[in-house]
PDB file of N, CA and C in Angstrom:
ATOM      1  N   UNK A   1     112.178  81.898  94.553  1.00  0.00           N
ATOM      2  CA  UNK A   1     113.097  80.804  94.684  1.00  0.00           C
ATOM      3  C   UNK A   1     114.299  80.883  93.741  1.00  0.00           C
ATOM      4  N   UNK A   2     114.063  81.586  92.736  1.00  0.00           N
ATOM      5  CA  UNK A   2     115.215  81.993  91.655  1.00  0.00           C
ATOM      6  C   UNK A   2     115.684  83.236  91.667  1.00  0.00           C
ATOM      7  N   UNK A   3     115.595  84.033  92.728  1.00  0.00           N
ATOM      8  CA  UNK A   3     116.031  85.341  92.619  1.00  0.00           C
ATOM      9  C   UNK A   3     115.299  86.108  91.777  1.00  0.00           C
ATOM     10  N   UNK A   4     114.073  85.757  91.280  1.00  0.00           N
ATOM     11  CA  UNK A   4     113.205  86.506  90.034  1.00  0.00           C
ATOM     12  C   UNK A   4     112.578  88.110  91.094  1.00  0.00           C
ATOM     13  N   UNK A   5     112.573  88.191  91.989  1.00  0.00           N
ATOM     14  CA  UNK A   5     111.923  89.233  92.710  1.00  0.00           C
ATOM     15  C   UNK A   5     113.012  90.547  92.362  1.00  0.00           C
ATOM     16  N   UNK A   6     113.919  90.653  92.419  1.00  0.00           N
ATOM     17  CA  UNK A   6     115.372  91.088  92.852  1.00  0.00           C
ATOM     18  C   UNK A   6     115.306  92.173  93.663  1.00  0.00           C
ATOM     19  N   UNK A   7     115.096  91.377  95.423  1.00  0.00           N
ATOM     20  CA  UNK A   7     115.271  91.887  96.489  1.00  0.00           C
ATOM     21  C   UNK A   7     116.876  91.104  96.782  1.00  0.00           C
ATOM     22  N   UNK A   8     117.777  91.184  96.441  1.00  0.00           N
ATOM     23  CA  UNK A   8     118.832  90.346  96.623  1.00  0.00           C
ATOM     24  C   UNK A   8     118.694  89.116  97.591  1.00  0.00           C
ATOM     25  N   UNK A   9     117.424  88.158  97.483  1.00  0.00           N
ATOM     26  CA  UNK A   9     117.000  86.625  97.921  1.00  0.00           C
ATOM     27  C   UNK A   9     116.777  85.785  97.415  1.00  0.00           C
ATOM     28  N   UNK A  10     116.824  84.621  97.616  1.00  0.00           N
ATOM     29  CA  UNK A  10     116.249  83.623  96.888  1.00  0.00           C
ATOM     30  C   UNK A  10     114.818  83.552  97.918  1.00  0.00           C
ATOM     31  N   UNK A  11     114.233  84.239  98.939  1.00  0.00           N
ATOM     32  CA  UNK A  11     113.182  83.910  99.388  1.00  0.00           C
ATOM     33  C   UNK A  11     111.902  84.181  98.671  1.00  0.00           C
ATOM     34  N   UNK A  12     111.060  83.270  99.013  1.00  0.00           N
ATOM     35  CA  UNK A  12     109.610  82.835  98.070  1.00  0.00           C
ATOM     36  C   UNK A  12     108.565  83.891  99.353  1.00  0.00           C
ATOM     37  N   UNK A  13     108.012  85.045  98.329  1.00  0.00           N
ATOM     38  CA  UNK A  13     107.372  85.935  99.267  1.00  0.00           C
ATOM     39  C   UNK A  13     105.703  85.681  99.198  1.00  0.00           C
ATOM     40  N   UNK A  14     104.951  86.577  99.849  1.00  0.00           N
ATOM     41  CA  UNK A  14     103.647  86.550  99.250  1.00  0.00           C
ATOM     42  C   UNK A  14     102.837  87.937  99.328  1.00  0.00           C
ATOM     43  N   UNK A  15     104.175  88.894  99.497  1.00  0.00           N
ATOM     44  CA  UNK A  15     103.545  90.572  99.780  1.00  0.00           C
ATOM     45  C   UNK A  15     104.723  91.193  98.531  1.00  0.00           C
ATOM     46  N   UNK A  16     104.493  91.935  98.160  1.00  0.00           N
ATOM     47  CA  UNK A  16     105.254  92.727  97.086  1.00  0.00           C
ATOM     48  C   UNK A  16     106.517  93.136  98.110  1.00  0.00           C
ATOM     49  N   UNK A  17     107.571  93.166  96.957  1.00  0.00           N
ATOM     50  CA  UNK A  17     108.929  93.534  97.519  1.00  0.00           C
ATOM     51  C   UNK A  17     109.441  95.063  96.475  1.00  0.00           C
ATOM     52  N   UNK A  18     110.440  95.850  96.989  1.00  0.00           N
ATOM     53  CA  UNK A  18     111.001  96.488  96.221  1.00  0.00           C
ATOM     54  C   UNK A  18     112.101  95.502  95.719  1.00  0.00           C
ATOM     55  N   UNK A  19     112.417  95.915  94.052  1.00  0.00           N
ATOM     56  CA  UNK A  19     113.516  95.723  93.718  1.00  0.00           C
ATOM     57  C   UNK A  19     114.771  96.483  93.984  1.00  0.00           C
ATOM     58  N   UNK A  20     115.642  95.656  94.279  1.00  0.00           N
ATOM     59  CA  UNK A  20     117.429  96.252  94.548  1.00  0.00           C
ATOM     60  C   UNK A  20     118.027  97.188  93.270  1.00  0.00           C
ATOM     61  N   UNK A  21     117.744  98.353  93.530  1.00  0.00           N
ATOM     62  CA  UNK A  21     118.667  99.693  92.776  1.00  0.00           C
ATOM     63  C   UNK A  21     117.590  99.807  91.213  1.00  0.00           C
ATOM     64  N   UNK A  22     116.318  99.735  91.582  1.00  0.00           N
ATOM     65  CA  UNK A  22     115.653 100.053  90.098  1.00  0.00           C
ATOM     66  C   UNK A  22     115.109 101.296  90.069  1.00  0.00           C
ATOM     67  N   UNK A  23     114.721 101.950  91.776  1.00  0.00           N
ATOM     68  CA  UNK A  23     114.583 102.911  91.954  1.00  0.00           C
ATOM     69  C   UNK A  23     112.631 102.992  91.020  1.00  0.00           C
ATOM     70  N   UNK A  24     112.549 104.291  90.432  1.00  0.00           N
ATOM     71  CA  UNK A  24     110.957 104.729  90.139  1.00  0.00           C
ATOM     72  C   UNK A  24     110.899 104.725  88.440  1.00  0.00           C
ATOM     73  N   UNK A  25     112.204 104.204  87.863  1.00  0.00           N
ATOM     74  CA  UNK A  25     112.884 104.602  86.048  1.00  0.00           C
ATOM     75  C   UNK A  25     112.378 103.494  85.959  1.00  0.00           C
ATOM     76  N   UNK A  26     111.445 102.606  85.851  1.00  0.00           N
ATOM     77  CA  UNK A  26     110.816 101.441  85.645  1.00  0.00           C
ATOM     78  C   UNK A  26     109.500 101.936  84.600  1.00  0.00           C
ATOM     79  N   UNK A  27     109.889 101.882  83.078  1.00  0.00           N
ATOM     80  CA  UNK A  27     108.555 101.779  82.193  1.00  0.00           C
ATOM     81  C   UNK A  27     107.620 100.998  82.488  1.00  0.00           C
ATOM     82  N   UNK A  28     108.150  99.170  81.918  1.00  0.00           N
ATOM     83  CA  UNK A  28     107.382  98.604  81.967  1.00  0.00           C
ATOM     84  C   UNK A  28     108.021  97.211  82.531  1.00  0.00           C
ATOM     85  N   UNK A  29     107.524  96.175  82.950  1.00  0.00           N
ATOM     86  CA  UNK A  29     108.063  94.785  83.553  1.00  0.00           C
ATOM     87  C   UNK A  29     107.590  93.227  82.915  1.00  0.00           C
ATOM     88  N   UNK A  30     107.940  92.807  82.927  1.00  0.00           N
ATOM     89  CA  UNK A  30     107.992  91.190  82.270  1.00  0.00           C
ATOM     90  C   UNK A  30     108.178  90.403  83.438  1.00  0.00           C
ATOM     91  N   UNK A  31     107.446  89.220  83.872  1.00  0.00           N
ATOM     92  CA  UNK A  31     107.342  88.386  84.711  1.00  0.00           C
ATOM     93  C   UNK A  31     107.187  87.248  83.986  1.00  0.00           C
ATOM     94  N   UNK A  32     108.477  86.341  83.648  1.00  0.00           N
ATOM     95  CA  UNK A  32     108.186  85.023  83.322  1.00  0.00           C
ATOM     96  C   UNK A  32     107.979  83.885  85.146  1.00  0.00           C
ATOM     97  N   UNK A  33     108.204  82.601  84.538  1.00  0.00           N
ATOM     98  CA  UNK A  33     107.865  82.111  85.449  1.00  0.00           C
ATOM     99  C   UNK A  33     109.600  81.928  86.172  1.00  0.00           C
ATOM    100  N   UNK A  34     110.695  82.049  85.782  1.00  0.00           N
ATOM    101  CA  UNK A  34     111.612  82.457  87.035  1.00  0.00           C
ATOM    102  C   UNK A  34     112.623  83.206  86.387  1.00  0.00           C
ATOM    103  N   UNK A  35     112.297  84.231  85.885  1.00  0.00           N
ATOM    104  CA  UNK A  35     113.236  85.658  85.816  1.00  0.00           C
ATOM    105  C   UNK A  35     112.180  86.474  85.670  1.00  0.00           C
ATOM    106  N   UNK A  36     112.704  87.888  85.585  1.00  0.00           N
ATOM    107  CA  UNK A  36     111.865  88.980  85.270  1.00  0.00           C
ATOM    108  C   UNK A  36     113.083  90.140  84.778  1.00  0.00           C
ATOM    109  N   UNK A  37     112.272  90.685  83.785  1.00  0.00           N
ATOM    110  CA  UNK A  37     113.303  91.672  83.050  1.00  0.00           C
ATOM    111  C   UNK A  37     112.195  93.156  83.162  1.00  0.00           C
ATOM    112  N   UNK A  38     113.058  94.587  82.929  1.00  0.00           N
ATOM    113  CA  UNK A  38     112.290  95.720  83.158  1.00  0.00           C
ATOM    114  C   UNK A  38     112.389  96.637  82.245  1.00  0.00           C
ATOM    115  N   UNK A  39     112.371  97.305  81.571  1.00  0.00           N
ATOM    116  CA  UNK A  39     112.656  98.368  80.655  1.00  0.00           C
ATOM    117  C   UNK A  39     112.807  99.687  81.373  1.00  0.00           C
ATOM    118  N   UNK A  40     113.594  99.995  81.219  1.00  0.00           N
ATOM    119  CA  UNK A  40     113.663 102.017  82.269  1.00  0.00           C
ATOM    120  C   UNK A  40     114.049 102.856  81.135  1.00  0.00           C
ATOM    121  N   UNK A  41     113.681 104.168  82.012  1.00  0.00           N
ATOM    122  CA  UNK A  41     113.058 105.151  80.896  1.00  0.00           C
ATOM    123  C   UNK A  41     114.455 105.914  80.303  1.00  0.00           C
ATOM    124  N   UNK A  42     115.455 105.386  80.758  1.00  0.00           N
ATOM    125  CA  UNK A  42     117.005 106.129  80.011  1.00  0.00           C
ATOM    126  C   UNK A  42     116.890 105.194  78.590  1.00  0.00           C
ATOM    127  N   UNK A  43     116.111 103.792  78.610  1.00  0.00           N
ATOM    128  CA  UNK A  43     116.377 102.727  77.360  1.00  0.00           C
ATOM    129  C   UNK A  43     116.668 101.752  77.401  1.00  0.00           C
ATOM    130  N   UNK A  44     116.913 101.761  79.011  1.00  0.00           N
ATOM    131  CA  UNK A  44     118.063  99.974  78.751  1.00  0.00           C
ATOM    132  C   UNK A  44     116.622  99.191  79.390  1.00  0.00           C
ATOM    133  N   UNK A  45     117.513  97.740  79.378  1.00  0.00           N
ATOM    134  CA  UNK A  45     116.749  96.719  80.023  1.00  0.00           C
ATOM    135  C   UNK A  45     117.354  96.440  80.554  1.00  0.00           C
ATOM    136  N   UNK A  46     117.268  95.619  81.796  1.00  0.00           N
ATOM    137  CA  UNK A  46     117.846  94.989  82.855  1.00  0.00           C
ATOM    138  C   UNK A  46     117.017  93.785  83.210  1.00  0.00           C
ATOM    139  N   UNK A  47     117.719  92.561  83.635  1.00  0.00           N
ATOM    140  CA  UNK A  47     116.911  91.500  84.007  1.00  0.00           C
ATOM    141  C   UNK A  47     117.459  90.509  84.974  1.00  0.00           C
ATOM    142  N   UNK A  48     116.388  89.801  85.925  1.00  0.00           N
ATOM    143  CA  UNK A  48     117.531  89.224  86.955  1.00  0.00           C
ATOM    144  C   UNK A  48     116.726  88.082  87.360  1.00  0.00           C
ATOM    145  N   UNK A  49     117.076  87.058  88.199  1.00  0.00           N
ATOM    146  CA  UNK A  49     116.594  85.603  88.095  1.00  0.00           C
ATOM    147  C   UNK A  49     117.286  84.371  87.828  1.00  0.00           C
ATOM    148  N   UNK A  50     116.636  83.278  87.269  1.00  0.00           N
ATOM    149  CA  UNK A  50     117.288  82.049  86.759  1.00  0.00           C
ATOM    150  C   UNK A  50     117.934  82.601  85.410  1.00  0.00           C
ATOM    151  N   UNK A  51     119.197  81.813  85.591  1.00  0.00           N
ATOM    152  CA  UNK A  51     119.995  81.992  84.249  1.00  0.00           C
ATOM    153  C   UNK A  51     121.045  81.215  83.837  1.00  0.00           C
ATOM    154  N   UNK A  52     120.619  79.766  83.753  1.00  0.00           N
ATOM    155  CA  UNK A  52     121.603  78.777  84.568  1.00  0.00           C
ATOM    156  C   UNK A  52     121.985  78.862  82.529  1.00  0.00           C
ATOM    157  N   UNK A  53     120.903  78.980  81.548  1.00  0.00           N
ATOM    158  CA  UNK A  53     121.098  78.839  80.040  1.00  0.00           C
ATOM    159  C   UNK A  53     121.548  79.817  79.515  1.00  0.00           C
ATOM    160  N   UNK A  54     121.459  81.232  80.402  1.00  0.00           N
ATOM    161  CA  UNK A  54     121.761  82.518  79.269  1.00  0.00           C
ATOM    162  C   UNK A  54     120.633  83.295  78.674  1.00  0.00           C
ATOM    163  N   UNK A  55     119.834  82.617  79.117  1.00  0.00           N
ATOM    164  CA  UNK A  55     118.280  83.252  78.575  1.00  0.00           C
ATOM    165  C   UNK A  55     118.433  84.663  79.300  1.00  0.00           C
ATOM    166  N   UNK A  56     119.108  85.099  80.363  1.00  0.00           N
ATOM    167  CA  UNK A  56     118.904  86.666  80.306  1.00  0.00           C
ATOM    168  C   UNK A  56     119.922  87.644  79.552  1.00  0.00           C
ATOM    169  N   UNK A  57     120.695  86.993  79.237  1.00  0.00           N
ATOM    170  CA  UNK A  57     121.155  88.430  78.064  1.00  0.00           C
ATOM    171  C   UNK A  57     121.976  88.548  78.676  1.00  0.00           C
ATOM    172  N   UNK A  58     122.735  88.421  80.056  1.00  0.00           N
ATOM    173  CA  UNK A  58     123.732  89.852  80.627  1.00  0.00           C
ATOM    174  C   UNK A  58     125.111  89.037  80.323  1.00  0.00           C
ATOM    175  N   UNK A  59     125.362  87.540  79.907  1.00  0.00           N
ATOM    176  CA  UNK A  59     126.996  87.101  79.568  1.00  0.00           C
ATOM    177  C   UNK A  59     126.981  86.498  80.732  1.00  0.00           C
ATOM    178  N   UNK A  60     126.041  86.187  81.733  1.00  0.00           N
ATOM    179  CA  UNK A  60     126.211  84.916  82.512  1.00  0.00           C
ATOM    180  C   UNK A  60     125.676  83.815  82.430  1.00  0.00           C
ATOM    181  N   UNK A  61     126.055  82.645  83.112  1.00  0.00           N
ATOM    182  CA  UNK A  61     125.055  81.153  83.728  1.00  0.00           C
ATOM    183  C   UNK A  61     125.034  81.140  85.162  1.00  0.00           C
ATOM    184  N   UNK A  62     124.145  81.725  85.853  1.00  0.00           N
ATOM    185  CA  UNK A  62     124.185  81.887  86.895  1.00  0.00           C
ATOM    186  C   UNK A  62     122.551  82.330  87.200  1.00  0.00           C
ATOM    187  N   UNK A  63     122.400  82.432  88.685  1.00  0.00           N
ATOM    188  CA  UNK A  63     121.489  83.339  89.253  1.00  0.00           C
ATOM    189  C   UNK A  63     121.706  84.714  89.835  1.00  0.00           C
ATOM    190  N   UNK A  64     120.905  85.354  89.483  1.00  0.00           N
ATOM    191  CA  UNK A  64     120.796  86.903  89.577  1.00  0.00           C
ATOM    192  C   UNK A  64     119.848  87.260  90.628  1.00  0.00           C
ATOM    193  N   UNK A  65     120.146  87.675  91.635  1.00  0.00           N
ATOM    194  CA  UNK A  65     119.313  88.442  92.805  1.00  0.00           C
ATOM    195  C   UNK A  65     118.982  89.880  92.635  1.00  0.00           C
ATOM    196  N   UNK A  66     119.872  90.507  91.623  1.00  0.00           N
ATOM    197  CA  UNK A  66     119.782  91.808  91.529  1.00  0.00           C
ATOM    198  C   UNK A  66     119.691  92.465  89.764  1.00  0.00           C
ATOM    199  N   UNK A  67     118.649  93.529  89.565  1.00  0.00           N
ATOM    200  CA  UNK A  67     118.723  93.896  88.326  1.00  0.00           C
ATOM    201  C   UNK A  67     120.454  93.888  87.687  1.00  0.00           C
ATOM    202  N   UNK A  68     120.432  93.040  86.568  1.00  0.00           N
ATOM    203  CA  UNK A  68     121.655  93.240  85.688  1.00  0.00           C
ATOM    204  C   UNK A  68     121.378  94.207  84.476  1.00  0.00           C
ATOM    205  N   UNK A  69     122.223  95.088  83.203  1.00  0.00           N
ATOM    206  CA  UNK A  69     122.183  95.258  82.291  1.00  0.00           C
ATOM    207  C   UNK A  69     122.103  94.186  81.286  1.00  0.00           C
ATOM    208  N   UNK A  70     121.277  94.388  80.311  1.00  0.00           N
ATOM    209  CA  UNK A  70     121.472  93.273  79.313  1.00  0.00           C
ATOM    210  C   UNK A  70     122.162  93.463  78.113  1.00  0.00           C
ATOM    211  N   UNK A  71     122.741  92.774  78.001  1.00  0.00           N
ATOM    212  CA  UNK A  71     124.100  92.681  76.763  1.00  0.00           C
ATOM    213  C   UNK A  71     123.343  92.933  75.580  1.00  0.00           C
ATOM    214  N   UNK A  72     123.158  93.502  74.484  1.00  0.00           N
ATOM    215  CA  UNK A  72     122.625  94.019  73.210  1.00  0.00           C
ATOM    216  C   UNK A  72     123.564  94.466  72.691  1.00  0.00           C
ATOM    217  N   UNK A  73     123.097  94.609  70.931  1.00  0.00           N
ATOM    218  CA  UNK A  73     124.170  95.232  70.009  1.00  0.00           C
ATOM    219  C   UNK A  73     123.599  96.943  70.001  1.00  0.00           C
TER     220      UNK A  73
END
């Protein structure tokens, strides 16, 4: 419902989806209750979902359907 899947939807599924452009570079994954962030194996993180506060890192307030980069120093 928040774009937390990031199949570029807001649809509420009940079978596993691929994510949009994460491809197989997926270490490890984080599932809160409406975002989800991923770690890939070049280093970065990426995260996509509710983000109406900024809680994901990438410099928006918005919703995210699709893995973003996350802003870090």
């Amino acid at each position: 419902g928040y774009g937390e899947l990031g199949d570029q939807t807001f649809t509420e599924r009940t079978a596993p989806v691929s994510v949009f452009g994460m491809g197989s570079n997926i270490i490890t994954v984080e599932a809160g209750r409406s975002h989800t962030c991923a770690v890939t194996t070049e280093g970065g993180l990426k995260c996509w979902g509710w983000d109406c506060y900024g809680q994901l890192g990438i410099g928006t307030l918005t919703y995210r359907t699709t893995p973003a980069p996350v802003n870090w120093p």
